Coordinates of C-alpha atoms (C1' of nucleotides) in Angstrom, one line a residue:
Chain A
X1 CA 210.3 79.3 135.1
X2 CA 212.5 76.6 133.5
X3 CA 215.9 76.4 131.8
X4 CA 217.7 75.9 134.7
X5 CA 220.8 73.0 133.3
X6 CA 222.0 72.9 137.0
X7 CA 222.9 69.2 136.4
X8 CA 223.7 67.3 133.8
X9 CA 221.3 64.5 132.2
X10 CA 223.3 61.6 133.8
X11 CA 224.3 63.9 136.9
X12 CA 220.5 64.4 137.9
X13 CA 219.6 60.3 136.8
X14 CA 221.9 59.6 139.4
X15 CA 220.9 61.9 142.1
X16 CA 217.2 60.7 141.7
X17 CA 218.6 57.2 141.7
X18 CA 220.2 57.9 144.9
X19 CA 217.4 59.5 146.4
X20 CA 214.8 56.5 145.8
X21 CA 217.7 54.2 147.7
X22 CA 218.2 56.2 150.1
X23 CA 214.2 56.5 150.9
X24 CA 214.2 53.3 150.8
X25 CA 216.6 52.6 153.8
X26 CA 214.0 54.0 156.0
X27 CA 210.6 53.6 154.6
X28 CA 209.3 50.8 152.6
X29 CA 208.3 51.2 148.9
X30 CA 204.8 52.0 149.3
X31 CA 205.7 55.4 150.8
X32 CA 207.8 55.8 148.1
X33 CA 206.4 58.4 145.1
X34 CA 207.5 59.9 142.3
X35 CA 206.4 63.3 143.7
X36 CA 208.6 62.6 146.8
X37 CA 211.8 62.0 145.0
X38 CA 211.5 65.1 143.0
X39 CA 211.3 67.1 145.9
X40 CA 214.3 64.9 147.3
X41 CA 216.1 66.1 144.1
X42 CA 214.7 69.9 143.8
X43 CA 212.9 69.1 140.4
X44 CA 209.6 68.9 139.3
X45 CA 208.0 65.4 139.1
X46 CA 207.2 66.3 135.1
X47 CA 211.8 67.0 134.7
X48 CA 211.8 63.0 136.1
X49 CA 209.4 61.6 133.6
X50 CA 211.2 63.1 131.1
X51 CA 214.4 61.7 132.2
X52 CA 213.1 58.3 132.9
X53 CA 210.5 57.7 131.2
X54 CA 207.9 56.9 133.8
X55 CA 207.7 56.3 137.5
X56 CA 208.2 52.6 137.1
X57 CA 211.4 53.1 134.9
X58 CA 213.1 55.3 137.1
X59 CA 211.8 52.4 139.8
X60 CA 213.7 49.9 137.3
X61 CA 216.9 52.2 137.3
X62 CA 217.2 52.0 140.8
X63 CA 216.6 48.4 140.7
X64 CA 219.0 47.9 138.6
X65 CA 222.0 50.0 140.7
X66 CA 221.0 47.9 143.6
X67 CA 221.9 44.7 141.6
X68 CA 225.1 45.7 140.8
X69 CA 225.7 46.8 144.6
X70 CA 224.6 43.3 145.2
X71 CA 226.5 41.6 142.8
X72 CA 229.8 43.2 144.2
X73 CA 228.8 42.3 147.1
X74 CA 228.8 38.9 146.2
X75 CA 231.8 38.5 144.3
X76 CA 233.9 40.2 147.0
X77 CA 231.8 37.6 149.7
X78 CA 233.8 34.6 147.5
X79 CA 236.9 35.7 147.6
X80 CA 237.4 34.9 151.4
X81 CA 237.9 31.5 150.8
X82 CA 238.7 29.1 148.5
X83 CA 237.1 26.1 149.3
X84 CA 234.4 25.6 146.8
X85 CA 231.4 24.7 149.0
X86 CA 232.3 27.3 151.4
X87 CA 232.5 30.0 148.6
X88 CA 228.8 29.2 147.8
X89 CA 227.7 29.6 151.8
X90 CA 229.5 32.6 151.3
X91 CA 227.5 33.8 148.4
X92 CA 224.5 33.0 150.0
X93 CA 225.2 34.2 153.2
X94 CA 225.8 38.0 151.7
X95 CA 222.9 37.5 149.5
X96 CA 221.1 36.8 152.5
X97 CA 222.7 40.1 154.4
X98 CA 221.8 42.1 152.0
X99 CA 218.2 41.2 152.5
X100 CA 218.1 41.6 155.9
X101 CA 219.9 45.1 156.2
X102 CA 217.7 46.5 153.4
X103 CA 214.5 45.1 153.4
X104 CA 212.8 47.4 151.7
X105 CA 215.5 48.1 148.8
X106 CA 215.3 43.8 148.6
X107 CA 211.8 44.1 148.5
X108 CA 211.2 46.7 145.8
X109 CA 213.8 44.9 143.8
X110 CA 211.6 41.5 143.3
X111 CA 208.0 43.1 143.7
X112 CA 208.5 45.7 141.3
X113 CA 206.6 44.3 137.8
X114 CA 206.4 46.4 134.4
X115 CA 203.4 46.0 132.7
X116 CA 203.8 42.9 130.6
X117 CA 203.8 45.2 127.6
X118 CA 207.9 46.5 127.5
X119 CA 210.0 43.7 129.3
X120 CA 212.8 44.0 131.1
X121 CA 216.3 45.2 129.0
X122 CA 218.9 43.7 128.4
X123 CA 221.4 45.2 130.9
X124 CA 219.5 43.5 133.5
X125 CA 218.9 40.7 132.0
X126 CA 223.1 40.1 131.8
X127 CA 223.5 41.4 135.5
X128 CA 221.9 38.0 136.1
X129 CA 223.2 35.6 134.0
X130 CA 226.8 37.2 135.2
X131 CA 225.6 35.9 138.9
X132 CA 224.6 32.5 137.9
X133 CA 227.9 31.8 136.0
X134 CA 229.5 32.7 139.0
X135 CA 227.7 29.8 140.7
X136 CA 228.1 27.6 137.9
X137 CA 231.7 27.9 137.9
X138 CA 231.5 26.8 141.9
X139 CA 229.4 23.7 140.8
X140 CA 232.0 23.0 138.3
X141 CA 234.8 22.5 140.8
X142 CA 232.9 20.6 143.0
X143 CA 232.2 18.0 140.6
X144 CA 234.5 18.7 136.8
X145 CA 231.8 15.8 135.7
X146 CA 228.9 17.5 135.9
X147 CA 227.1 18.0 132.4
X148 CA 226.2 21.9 131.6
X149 CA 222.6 21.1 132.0
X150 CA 223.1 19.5 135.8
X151 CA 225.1 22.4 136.6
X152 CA 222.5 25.0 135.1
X153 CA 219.5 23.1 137.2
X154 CA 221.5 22.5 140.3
X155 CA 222.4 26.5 140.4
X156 CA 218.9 27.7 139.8
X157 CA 217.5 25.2 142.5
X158 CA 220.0 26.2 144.5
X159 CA 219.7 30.3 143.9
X160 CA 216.0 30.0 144.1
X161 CA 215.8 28.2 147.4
X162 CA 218.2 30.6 149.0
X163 CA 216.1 33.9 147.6
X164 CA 213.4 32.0 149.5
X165 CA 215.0 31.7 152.6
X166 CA 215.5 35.7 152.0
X167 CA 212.3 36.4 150.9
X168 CA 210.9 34.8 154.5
X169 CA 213.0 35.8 156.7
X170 CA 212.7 39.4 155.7
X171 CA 209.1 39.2 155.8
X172 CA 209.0 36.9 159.3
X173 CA 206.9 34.3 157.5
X174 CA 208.4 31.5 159.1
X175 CA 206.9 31.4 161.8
X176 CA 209.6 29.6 163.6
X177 CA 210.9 29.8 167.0
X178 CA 214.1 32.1 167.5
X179 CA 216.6 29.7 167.5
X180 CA 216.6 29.6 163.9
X181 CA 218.3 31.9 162.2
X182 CA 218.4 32.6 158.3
X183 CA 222.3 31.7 158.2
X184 CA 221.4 28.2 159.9
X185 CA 218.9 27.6 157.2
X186 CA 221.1 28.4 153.8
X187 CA 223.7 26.1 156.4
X188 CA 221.0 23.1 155.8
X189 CA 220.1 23.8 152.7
X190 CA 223.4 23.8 151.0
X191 CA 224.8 20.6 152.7
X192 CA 221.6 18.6 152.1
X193 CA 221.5 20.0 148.7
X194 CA 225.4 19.2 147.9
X195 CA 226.2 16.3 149.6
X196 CA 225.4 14.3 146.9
X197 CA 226.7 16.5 144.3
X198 CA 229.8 15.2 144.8
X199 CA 228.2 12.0 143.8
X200 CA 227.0 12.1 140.2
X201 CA 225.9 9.1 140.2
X202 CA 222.9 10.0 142.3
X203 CA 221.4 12.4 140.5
X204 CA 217.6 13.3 139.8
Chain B
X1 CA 170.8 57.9 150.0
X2 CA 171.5 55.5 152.5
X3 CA 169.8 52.2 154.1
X4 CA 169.2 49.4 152.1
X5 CA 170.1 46.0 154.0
X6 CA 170.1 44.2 150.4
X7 CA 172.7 42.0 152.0
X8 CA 173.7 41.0 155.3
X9 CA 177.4 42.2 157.0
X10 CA 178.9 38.8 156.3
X11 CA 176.8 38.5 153.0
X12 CA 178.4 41.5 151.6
X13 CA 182.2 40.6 153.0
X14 CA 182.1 37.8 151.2
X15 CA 180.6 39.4 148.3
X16 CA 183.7 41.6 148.6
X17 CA 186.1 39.3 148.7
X18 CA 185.0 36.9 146.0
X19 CA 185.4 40.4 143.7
X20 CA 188.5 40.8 144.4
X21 CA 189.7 37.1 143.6
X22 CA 187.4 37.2 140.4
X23 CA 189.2 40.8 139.8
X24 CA 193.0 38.9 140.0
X25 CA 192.1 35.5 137.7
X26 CA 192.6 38.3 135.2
X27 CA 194.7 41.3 136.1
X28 CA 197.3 42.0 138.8
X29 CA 197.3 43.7 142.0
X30 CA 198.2 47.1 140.8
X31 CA 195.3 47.6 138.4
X32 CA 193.1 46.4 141.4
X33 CA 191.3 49.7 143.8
X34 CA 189.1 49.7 146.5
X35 CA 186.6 52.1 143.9
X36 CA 187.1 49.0 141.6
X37 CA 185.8 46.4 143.5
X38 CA 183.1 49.1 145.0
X39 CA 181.5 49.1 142.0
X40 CA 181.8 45.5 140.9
X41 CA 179.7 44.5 144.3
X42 CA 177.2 47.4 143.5
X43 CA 178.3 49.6 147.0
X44 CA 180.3 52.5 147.9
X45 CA 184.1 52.4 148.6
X46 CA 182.6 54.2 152.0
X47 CA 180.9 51.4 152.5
X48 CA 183.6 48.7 152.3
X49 CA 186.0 50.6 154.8
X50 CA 183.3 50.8 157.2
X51 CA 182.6 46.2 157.2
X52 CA 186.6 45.9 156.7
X53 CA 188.6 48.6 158.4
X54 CA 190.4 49.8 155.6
X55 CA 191.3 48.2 152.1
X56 CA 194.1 46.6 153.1
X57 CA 192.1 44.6 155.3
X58 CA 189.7 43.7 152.4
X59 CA 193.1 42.4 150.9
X60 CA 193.5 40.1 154.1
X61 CA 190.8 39.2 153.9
X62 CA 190.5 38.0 150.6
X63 CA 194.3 36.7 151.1
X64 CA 192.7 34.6 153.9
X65 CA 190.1 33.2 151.5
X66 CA 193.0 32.3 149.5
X67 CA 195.4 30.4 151.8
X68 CA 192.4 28.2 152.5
X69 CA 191.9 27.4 149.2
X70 CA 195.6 26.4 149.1
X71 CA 195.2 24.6 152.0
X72 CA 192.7 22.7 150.8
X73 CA 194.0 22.0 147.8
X74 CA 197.6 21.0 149.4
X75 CA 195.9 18.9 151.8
X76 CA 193.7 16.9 148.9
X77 CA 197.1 16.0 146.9
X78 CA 198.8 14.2 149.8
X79 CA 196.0 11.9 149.7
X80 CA 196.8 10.6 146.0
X81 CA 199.9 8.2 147.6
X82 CA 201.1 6.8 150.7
X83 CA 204.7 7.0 150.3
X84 CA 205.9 10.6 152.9
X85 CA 208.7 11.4 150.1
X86 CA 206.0 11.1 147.1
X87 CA 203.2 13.3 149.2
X88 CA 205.6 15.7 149.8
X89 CA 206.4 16.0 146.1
X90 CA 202.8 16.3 145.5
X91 CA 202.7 19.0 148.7
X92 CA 205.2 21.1 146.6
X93 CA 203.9 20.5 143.0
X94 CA 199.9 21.3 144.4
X95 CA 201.7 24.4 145.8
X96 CA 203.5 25.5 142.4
X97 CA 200.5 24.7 140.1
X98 CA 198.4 26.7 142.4
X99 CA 201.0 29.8 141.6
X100 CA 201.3 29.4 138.0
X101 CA 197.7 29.2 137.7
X102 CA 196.7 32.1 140.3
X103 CA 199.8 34.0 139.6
X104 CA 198.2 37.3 140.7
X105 CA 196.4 36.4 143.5
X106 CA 199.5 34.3 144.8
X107 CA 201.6 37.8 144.3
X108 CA 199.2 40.0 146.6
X109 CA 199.2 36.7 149.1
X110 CA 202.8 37.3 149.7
X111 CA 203.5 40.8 148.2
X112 CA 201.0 42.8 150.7
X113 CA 202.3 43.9 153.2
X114 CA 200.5 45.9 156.4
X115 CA 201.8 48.9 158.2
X116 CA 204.0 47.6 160.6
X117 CA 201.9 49.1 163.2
X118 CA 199.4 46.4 162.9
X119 CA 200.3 43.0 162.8
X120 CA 199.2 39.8 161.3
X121 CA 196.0 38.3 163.3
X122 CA 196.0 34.9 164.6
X123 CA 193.5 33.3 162.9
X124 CA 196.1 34.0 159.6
X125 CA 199.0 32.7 161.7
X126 CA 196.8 29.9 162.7
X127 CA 196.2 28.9 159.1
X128 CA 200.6 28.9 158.4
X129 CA 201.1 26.8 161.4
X130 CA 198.7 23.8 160.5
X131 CA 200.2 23.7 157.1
X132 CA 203.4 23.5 158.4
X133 CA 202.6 21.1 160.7
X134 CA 201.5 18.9 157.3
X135 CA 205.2 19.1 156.2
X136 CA 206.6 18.3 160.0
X137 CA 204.2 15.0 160.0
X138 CA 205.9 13.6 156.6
X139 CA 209.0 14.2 158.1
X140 CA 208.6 12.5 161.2
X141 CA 207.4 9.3 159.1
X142 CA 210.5 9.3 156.9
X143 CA 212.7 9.7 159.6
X144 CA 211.0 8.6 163.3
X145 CA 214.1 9.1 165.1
X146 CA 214.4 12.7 164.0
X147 CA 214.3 15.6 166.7
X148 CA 211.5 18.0 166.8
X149 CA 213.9 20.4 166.0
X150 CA 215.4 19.1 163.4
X151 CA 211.7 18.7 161.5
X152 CA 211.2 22.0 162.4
X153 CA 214.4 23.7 160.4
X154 CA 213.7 21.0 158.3
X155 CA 210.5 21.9 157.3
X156 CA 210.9 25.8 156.8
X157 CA 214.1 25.2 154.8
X158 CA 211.8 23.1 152.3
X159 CA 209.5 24.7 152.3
X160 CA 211.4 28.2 151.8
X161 CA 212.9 26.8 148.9
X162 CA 209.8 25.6 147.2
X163 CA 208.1 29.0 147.5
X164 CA 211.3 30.6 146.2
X165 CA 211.0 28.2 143.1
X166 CA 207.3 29.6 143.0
X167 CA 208.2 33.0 142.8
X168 CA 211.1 32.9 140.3
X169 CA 208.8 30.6 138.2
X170 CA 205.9 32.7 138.2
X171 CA 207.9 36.5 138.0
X172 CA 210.3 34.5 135.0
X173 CA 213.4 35.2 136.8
X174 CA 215.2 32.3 136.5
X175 CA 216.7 32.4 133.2
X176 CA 216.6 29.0 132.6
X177 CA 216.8 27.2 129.7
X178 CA 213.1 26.0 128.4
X179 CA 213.7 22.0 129.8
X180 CA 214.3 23.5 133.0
X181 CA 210.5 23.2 134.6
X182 CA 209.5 23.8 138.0
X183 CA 208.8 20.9 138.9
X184 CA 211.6 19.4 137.5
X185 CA 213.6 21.5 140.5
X186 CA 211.5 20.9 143.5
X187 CA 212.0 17.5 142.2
X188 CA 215.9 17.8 142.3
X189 CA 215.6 19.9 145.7
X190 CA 213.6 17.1 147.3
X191 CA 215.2 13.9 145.9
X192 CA 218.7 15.4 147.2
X193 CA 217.5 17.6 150.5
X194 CA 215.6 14.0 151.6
X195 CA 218.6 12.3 150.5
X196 CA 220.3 12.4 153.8
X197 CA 216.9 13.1 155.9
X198 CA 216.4 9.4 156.6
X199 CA 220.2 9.2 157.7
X200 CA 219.7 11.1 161.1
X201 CA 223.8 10.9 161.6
X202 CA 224.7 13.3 158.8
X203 CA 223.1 16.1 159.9
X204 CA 224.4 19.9 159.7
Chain C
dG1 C1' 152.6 57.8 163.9
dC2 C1' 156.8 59.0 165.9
dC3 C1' 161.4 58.6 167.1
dA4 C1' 165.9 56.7 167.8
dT5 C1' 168.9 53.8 165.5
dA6 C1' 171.6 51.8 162.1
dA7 C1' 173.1 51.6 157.2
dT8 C1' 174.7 53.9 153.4
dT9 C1' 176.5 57.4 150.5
dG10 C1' 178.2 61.8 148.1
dA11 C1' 181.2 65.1 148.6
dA12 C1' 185.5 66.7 150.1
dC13 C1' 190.5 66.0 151.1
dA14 C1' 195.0 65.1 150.2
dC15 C1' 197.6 62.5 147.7
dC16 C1' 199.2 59.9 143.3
dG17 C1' 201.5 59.5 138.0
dT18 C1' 201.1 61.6 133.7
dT19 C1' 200.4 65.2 130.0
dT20 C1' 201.0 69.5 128.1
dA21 C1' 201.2 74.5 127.2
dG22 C1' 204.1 77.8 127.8
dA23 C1' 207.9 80.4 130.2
dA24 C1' 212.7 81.1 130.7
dT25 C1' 217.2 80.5 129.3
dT26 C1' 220.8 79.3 126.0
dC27 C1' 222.6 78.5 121.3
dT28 C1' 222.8 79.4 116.5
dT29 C1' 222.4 82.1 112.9
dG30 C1' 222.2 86.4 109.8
Chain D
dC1 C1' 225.2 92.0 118.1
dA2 C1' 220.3 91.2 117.6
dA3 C1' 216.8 87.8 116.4
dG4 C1' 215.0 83.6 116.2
dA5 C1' 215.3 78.7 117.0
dA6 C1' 216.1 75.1 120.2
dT7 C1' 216.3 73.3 124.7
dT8 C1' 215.1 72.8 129.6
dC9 C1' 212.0 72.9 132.9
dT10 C1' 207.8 73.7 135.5
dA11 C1' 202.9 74.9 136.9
dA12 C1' 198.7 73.6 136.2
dA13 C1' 195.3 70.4 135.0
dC14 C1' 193.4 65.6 134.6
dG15 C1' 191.7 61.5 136.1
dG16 C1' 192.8 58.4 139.4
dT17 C1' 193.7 56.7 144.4
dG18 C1' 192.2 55.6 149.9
dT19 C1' 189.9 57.7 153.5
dT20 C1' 186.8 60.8 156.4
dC21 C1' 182.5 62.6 157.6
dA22 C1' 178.1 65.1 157.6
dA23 C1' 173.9 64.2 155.7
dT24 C1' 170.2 61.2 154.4
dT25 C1' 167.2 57.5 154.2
dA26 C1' 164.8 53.4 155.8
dT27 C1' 164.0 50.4 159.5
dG28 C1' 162.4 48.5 164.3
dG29 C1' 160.4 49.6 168.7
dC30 C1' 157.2 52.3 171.4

DNA sequence: GCCATAATTGAACACCGTTTAGAATTCTTG
DNA sequence: CAAGAATTCTAAACGGTGTTCAATTATGGC
């Protein structure tokens, strides 16, 4: 029972890829096993390990076609305006979007942890630094005398206080009252935040 | 096989959940099972579904233990100064230093989630609110003339942001330069958040 | 001393990720 | 063209998981 070649090596990485993503649209990650996507697939859960490595790479795979989704996502959120600070509500606000239509994608993406022993490859590593240049280059417009090193603090405070806004509000740990809303949030935070970027003069 | 009454209900629950913290100083959630902490408090797993329900209410539970403990501890460093803006640095540094110490028991805290069936008990919620309400008090003495509204987005905006710092810290996703510390941005997010708090005019 | 009651557990169940021996097909070689 | 080597794949087994439940034991009251 074997030697079946139906799909190609990449061909068959992508379907199981696409079967963990789409799983995850409808259940969270806990339901989520390796068993179950071979089945999704029509292989055996040994074929996947083979391909992948391990559960937890094939995990990482996934992970790591969801960034990209995300970072199109993104770049394609800038591109409707031009105004600087508006471009970064943008970015936020997709980031944000994306979060709350796929919970459970967003939430296997940042909960997911190797073991310590192999860390996390390069290709992913770059699909990051790609998205903080983008904002970078936003913080560079809005004041051309910012120093690298205020730029490079400014958009990780920034980034990390918007994925917390996400990580909340996708997880209703806000316990707030209705009226406010995730958008109205990254909306305060970016205009407290940036009103005195344009300001170099008052910086921490 | 069965009646001993070495320890009382309560006895044992705590017993239980002091495992379990003990268990996560050391390794994280994932390597943690109900059989695991069975045998470090010298029962059966049988036993700990019965006093708890099921093991993700022993995870609750021992979640519970560890918001007090943050609690506490937040509550103890606004004490050190007068100044609002300086406790709530110290609010937000107690709350990081808490994370990179603990930084497996601060992932279950936020990174277990229940079966949607069953939601969050009050007592838990209980435990949210009055920390929030800490953050909402600090507010309302740098800026009197603030809305209760306004404290409130206020408050879960900061406070969002610092836990997203937290978690970027602690999981290493920030791929920042080594100068770049934590509390070097919740210092930055604070000093230019508050910077228009006190100025009730410019508000978004 | 007996009996109902409460506490505890071992065994079973259905799942999990991973390993591995071997079956089945294809490719290469003589 | 046949034979053997190489590749692909899986079934089965292993040790783990949370959970259920019948069986067992010790206790407290009568």
């Amino acid at each position: 029972m074997a030697r079946r070649k139906d799909h190609a090596p990449e061909e068959l990485k992508s379907m199981a890829i696409k079967a963990v993503i789409e799983f995850l649209q409808e259940q969270p990650a806990d339901k989520l096993s390796l068993r179950q996507v071979a089945k999704m697939v029509g292989y055996s859960p040994g074929t996947l390990i083979n391909l992948f490595g391990s559960y937890a790479f094939l995990i990482l795979a996934a992970n790591a076609h969801t960034l990209d989704h995300i970072s199109d996502q993104l770049e394609s959120s800038m591109t409707i305006s031009d105004d600087p600070k508006e471009q970064l509500r943008l970015f936020a606000n997709a980031y944000l979007t994306f979060a709350v239509e796929h919970p459970y994608q967003w939430q296997i993406l940042f909960e997911h942890h190797l073991d310590e022993a192999d860390d996390i490859p390069d290709w992913q590593l770059n699909r990051i630094s790609r998205l903080f240049s983008l904002l970078e280059s936003r913080l560079k417009v809005l004041n051309p005398q910012s120093s690298e090193e205020e730029r490079h603090k400014a958009s990780r405070v920034i980034w990390a206080a918007v994925h917390g806004i996400c990580t909340l509000v996708i997880d209703d740990k806000l316990f707030a009252q209705e009226t406010l809303t995730g958008e109205s949030m990254i909306q305060s935070l970016l205009t407290h935040y940036l009103g005195s970027w344009t300001l170099p003069e008052m910086q921490s």
